[in-house]
PDB file of C-alpha atoms in Angstrom:
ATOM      1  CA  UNK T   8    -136.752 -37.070-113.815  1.00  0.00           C
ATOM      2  CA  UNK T   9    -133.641 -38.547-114.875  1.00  0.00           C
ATOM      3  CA  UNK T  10    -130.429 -37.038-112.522  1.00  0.00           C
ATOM      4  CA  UNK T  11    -126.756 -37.963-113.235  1.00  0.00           C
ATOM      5  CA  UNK T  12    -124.025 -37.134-110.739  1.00  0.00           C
ATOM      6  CA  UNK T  13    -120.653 -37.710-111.381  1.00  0.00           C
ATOM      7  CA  UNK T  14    -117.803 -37.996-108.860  1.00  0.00           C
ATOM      8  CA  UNK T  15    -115.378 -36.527-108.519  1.00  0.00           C
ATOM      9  CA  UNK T  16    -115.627 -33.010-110.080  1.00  0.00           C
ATOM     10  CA  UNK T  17    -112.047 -33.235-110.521  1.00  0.00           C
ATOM     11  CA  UNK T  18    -108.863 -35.089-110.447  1.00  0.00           C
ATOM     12  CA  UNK T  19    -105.250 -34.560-110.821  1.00  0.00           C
ATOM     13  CA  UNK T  20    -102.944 -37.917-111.251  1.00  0.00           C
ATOM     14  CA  UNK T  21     -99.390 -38.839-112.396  1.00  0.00           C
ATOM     15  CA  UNK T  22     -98.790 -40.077-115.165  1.00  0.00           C
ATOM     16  CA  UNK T  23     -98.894 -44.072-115.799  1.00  0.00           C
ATOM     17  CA  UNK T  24    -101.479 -44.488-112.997  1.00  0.00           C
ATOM     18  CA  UNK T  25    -104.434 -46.058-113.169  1.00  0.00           C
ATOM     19  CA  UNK T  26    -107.765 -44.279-112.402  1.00  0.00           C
ATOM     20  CA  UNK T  27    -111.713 -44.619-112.142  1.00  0.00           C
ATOM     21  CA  UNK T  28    -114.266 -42.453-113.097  1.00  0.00           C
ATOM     22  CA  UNK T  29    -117.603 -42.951-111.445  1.00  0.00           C
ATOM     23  CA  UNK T  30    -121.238 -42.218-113.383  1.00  0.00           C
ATOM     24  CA  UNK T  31    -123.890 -43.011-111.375  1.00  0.00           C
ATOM     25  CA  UNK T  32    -127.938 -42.766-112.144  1.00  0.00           C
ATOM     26  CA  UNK T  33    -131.562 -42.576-110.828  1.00  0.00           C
ATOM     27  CA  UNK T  34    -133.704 -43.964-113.301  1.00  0.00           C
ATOM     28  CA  UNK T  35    -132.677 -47.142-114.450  1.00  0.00           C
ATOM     29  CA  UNK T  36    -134.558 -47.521-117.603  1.00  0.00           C
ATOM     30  CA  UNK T  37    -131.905 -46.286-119.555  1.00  0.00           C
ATOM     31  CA  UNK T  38    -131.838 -47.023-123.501  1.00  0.00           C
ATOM     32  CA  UNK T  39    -127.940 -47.036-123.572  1.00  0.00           C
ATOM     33  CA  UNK T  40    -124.994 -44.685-121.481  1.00  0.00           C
ATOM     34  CA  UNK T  41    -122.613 -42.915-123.547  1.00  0.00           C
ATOM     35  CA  UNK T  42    -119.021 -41.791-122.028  1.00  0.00           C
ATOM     36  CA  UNK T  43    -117.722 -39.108-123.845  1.00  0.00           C
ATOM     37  CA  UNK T  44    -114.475 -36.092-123.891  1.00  0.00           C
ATOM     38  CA  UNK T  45    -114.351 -32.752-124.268  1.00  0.00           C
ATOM     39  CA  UNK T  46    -111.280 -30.720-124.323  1.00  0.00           C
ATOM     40  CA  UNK T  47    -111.518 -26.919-123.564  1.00  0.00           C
ATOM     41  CA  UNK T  48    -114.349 -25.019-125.506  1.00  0.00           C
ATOM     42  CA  UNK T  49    -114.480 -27.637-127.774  1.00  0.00           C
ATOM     43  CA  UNK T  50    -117.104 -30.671-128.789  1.00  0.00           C
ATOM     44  CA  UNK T  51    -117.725 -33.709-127.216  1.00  0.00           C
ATOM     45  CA  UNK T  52    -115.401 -36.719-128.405  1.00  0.00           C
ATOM     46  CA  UNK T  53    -117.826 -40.249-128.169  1.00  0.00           C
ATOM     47  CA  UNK T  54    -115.370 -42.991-126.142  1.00  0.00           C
ATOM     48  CA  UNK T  55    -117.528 -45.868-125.450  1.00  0.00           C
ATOM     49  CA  UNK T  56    -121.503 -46.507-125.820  1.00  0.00           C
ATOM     50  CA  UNK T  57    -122.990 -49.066-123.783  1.00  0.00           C
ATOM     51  CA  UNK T  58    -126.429 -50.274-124.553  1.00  0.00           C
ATOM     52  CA  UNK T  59    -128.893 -51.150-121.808  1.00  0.00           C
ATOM     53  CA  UNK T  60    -128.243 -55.300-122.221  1.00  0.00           C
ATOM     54  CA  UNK T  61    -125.131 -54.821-121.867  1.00  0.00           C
ATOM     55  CA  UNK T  62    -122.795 -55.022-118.985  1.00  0.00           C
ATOM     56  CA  UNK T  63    -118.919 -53.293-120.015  1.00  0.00           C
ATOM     57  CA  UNK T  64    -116.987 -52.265-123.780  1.00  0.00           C
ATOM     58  CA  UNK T  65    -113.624 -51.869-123.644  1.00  0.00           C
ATOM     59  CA  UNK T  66    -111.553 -49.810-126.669  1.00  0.00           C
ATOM     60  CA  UNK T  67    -107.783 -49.417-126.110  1.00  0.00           C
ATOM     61  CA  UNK T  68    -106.943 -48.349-122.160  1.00  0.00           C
ATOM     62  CA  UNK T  69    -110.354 -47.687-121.869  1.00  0.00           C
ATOM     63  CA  UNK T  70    -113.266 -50.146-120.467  1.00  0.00           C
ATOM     64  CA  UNK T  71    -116.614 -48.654-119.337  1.00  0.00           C
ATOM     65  CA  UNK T  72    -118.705 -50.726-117.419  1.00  0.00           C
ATOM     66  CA  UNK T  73    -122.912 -50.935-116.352  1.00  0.00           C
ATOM     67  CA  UNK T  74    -124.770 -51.813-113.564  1.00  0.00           C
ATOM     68  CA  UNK T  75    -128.344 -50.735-114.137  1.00  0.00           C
ATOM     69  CA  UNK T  76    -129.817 -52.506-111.162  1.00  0.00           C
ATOM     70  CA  UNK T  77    -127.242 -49.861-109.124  1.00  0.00           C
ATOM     71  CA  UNK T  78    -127.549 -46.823-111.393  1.00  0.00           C
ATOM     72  CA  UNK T  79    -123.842 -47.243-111.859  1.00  0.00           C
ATOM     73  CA  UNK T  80    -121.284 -46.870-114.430  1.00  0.00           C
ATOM     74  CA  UNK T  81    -117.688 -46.457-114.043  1.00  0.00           C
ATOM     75  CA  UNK T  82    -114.886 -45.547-116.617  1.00  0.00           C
ATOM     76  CA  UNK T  83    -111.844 -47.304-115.906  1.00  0.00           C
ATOM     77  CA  UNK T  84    -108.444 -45.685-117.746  1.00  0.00           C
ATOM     78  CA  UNK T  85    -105.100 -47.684-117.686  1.00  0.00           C
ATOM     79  CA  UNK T  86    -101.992 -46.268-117.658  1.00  0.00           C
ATOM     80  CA  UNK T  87    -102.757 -42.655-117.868  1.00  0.00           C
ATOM     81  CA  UNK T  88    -100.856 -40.442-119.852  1.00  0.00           C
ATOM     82  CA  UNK T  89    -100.881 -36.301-120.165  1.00  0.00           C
ATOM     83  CA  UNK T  90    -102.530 -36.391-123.518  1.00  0.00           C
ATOM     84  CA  UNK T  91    -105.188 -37.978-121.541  1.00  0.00           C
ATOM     85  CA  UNK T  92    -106.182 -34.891-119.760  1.00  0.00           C
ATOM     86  CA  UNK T  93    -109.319 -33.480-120.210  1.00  0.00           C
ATOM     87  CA  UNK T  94    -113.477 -33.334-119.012  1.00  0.00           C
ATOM     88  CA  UNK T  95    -115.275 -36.711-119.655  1.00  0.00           C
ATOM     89  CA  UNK T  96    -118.886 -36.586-119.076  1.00  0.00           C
ATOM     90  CA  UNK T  97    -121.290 -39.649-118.666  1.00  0.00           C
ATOM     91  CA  UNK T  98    -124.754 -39.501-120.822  1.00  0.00           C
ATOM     92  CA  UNK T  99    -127.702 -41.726-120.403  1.00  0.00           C
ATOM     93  CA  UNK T 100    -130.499 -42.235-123.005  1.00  0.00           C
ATOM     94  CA  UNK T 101    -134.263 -43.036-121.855  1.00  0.00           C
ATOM     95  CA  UNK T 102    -136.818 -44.070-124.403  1.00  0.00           C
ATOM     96  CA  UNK T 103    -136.220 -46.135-127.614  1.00  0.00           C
ATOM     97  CA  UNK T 104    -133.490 -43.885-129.219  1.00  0.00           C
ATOM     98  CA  UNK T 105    -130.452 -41.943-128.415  1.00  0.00           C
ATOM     99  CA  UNK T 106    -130.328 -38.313-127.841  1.00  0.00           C
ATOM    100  CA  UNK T 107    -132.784 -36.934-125.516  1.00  0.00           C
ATOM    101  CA  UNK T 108    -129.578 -37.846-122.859  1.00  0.00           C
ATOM    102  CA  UNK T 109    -129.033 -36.542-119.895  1.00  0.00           C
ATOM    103  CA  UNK T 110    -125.280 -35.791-118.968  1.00  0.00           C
ATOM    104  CA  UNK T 111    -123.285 -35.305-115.898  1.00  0.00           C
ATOM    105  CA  UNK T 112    -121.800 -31.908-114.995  1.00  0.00           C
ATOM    106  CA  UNK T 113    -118.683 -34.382-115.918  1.00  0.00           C
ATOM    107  CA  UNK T 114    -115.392 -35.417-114.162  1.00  0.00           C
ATOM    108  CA  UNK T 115    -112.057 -32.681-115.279  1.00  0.00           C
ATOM    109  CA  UNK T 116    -108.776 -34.904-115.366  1.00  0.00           C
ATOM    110  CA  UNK T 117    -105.403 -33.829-115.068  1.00  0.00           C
ATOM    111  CA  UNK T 118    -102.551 -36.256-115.690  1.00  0.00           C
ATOM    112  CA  UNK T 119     -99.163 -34.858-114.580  1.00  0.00           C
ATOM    113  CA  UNK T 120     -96.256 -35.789-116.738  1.00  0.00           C
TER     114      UNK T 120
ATOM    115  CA  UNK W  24    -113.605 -36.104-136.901  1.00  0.00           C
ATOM    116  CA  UNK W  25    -116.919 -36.920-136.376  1.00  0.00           C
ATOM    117  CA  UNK W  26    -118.467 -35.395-139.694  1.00  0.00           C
ATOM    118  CA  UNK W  27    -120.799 -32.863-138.158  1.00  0.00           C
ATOM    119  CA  UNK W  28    -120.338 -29.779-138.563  1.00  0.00           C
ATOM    120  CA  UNK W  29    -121.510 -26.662-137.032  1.00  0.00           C
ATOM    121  CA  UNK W  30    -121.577 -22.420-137.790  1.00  0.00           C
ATOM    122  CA  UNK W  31    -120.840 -20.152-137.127  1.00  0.00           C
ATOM    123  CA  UNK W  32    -118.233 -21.047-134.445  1.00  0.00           C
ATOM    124  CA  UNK W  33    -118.462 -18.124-132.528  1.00  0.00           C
ATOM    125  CA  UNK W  34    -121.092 -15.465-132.171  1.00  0.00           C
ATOM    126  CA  UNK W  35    -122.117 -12.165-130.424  1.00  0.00           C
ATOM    127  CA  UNK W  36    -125.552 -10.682-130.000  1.00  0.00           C
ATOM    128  CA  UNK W  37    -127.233  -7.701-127.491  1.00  0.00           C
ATOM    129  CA  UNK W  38    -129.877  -9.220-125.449  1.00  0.00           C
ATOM    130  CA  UNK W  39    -133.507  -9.113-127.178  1.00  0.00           C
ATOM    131  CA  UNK W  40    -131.997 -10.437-130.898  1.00  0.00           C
ATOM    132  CA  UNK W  41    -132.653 -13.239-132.389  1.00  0.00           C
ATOM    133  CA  UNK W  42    -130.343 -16.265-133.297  1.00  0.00           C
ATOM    134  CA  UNK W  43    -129.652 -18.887-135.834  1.00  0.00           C
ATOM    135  CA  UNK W  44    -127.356 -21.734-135.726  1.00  0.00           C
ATOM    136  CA  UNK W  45    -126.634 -24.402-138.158  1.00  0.00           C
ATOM    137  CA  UNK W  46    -125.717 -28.258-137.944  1.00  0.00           C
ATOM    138  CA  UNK W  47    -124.890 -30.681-140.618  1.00  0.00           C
ATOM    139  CA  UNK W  48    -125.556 -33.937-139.778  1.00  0.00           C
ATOM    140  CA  UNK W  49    -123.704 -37.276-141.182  1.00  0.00           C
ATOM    141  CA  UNK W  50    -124.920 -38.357-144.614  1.00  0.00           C
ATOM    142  CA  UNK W  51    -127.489 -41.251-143.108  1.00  0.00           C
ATOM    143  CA  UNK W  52    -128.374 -39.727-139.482  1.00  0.00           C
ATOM    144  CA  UNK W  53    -132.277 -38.928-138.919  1.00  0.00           C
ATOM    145  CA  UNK W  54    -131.899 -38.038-135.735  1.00  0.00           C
ATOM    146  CA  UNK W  55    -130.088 -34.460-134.545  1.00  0.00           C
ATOM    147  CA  UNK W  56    -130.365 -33.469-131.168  1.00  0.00           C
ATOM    148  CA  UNK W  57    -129.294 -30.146-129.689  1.00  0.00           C
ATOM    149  CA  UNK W  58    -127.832 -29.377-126.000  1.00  0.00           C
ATOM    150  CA  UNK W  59    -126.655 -26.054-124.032  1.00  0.00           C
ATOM    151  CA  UNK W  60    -124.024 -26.106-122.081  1.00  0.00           C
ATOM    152  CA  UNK W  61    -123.103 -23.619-119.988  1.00  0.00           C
ATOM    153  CA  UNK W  62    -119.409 -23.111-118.456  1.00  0.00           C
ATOM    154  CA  UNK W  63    -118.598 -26.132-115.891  1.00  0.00           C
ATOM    155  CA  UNK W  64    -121.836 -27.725-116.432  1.00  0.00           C
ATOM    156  CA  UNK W  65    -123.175 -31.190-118.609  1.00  0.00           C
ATOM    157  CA  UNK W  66    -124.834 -30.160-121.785  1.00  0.00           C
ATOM    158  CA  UNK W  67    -128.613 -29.884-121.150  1.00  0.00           C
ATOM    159  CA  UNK W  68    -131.024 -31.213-123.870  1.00  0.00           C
ATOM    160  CA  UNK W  69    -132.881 -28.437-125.545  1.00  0.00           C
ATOM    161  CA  UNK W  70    -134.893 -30.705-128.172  1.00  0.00           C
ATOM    162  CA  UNK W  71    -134.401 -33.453-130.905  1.00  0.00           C
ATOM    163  CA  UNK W  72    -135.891 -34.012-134.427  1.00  0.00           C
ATOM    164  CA  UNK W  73    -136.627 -37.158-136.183  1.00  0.00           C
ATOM    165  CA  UNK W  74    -137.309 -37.035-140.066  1.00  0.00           C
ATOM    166  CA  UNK W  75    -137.822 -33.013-139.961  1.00  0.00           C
ATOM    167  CA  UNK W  76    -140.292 -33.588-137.111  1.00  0.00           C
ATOM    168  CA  UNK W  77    -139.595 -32.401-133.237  1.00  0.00           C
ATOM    169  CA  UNK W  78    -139.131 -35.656-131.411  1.00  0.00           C
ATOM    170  CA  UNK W  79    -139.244 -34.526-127.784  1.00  0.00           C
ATOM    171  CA  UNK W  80    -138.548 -31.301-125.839  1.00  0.00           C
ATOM    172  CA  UNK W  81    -136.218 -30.601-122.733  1.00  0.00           C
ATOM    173  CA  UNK W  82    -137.195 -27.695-120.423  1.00  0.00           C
ATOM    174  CA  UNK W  83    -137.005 -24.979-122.523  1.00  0.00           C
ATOM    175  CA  UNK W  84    -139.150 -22.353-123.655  1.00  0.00           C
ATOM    176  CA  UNK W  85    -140.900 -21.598-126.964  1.00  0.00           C
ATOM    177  CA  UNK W  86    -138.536 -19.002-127.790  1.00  0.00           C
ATOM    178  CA  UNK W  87    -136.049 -22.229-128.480  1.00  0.00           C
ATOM    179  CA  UNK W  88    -137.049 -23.712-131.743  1.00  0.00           C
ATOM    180  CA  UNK W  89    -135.502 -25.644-134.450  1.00  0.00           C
ATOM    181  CA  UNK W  90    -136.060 -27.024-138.155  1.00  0.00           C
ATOM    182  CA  UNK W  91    -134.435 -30.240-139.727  1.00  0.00           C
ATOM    183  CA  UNK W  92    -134.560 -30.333-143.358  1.00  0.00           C
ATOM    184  CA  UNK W  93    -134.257 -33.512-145.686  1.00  0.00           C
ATOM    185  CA  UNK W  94    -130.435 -32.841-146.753  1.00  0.00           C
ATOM    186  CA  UNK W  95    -129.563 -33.845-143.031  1.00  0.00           C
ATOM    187  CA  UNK W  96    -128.860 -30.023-142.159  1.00  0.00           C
ATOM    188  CA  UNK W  97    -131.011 -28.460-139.362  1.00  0.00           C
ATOM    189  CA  UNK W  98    -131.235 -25.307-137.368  1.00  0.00           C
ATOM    190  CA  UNK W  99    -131.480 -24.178-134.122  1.00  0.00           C
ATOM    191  CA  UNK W 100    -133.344 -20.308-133.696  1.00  0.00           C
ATOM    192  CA  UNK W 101    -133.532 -18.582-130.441  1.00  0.00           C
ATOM    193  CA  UNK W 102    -135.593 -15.338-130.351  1.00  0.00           C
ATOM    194  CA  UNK W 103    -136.040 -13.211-127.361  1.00  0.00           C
ATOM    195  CA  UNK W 104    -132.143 -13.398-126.476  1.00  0.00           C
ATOM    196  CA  UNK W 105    -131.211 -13.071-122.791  1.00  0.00           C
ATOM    197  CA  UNK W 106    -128.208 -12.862-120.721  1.00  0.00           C
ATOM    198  CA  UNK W 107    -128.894 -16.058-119.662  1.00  0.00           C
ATOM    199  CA  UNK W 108    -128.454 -17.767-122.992  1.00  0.00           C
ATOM    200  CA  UNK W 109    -124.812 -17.640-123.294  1.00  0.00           C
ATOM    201  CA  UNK W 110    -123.586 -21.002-123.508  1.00  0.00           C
ATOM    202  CA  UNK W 111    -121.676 -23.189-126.420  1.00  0.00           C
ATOM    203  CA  UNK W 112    -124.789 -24.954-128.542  1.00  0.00           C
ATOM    204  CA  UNK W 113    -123.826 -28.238-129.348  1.00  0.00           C
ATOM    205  CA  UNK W 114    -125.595 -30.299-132.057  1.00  0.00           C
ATOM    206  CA  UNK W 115    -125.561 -34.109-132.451  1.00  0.00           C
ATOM    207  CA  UNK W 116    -126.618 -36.358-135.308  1.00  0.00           C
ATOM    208  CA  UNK W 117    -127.515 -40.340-134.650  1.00  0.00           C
ATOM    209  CA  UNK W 118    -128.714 -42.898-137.133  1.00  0.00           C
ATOM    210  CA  UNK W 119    -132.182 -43.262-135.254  1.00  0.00           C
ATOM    211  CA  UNK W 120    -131.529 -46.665-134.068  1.00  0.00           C
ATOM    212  CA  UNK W 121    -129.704 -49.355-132.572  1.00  0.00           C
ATOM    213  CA  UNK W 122    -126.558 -48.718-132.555  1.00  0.00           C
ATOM    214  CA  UNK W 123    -127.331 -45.121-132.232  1.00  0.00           C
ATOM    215  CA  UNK W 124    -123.873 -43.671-130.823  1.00  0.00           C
ATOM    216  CA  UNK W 125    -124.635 -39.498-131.011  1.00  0.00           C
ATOM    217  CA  UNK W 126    -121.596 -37.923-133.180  1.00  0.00           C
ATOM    218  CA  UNK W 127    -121.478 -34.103-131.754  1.00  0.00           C
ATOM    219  CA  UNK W 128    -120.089 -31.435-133.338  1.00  0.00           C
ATOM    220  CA  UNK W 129    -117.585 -28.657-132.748  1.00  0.00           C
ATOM    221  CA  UNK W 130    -120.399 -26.316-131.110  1.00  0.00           C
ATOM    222  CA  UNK W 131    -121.679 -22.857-131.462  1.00  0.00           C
ATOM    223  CA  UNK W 132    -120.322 -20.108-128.966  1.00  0.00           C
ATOM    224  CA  UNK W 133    -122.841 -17.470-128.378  1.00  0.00           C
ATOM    225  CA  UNK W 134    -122.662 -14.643-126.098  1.00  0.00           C
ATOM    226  CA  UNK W 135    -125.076 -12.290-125.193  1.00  0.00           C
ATOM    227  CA  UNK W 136    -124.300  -8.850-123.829  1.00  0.00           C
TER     228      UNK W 136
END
């Protein structure tokens, strides 16, 4: 059964600093990993999608990268800024398609202006 | 905007009713998927459908069931309620292959008293 765990559970920053999010898997035989956001009571925002033969995607201050082999992924954001705040959860896909994912309980960010 | 759309937005109903939620899917996506998530916790998959057929299950029981019909919209109907099944449903559409990125919607909040 396919467990995700991400750490921490929360973080509070200032803004313009850097910052890591950390993903991290048990079953390797992923089909791709997914980062998403979610703000409050809303739905989830799709960041980055990284298929299994991959190794990183990168959109604006945001790179994601994959190491299967370690059950890894982290979520790197550059210079932080309040509008940044929010939950971002990890997803990984098994099987031949997407969906079927399971998520992390997710990582709540709070960048201080 | 990720063009999926969900209703009713919120919803209340007395433990032992019955439910339906809706999703509409992007024009083009076979694939919608549908999560719970309950406060401070990952969605959890409840069960996917490819091409109006189920596609795989998570752990939930037969009182969880859906339909996807040909015009991309689908449904999600939970009989039997419980307290236990408050949570914000969240509904995602995918093409069915590679890329595959899952769009979600803005979710379903349903509480059960």
């Amino acid at each position: 059964k396919q467990e995700v765990t991400q750490i921490p559970a929360a973080l509070s920053v200032p803004e313009g600093e850097n910052l890591v999010l950390n993903c991290s898997f048990t079953d390797s035989a992923i089909y791709n990993l997914q980062w998403f956001r979610q703000d409050p009571g809303k739905g989830l925002t799709s960041l980055l999608l990284i298929q299994s033969s991959q190794r990183e995607q990168t959109s604006g201050r945001l790179n994601a990268s994959l190491d299967k082999s370690s059950g890894r992924s982290t979520l790197y954001i550059a210079a932080s800024q309040p509008g940044d705040s929010a939950t971002y959860l990890c997803a990984v896909s098994l099987g031949t398609n997407a969906g079927k994912s399971t998520f992390g309980d997710g990582t709540t960010l709070t960048v201080k202006p | 905007e990720t063009g999926v759309t969900q209703s009713p937005t919120h919803l209340i109903k007395t433990r032992g009713q019955q439910v339906t939620l809706r999703c509409s899917s992007q024009s083009g996506h076979n694939t919608v998927s549908w999560y719970q998530q309950a406060l401070g916790q990952g969605p959890q998959f409840i069960f996917q459908y490819y091409r109006e057929e189920e596609n795989g299950r998570g752990n939930f029981p037969p009182r969880f069931s859906g339909l996807q019909f040909p015009n991309y919209s689908s449904e999600l109907n939970v009989n039997a309620l419980e307290l236990d099944d408050s949570a914000l449903y969240l509904c995602a559409s995918s093409l069915g292959h590679f890329p595959d990125t899952q769009y979600f919607g803005p979710g379903t909040r349903l509480t059960v008293l």
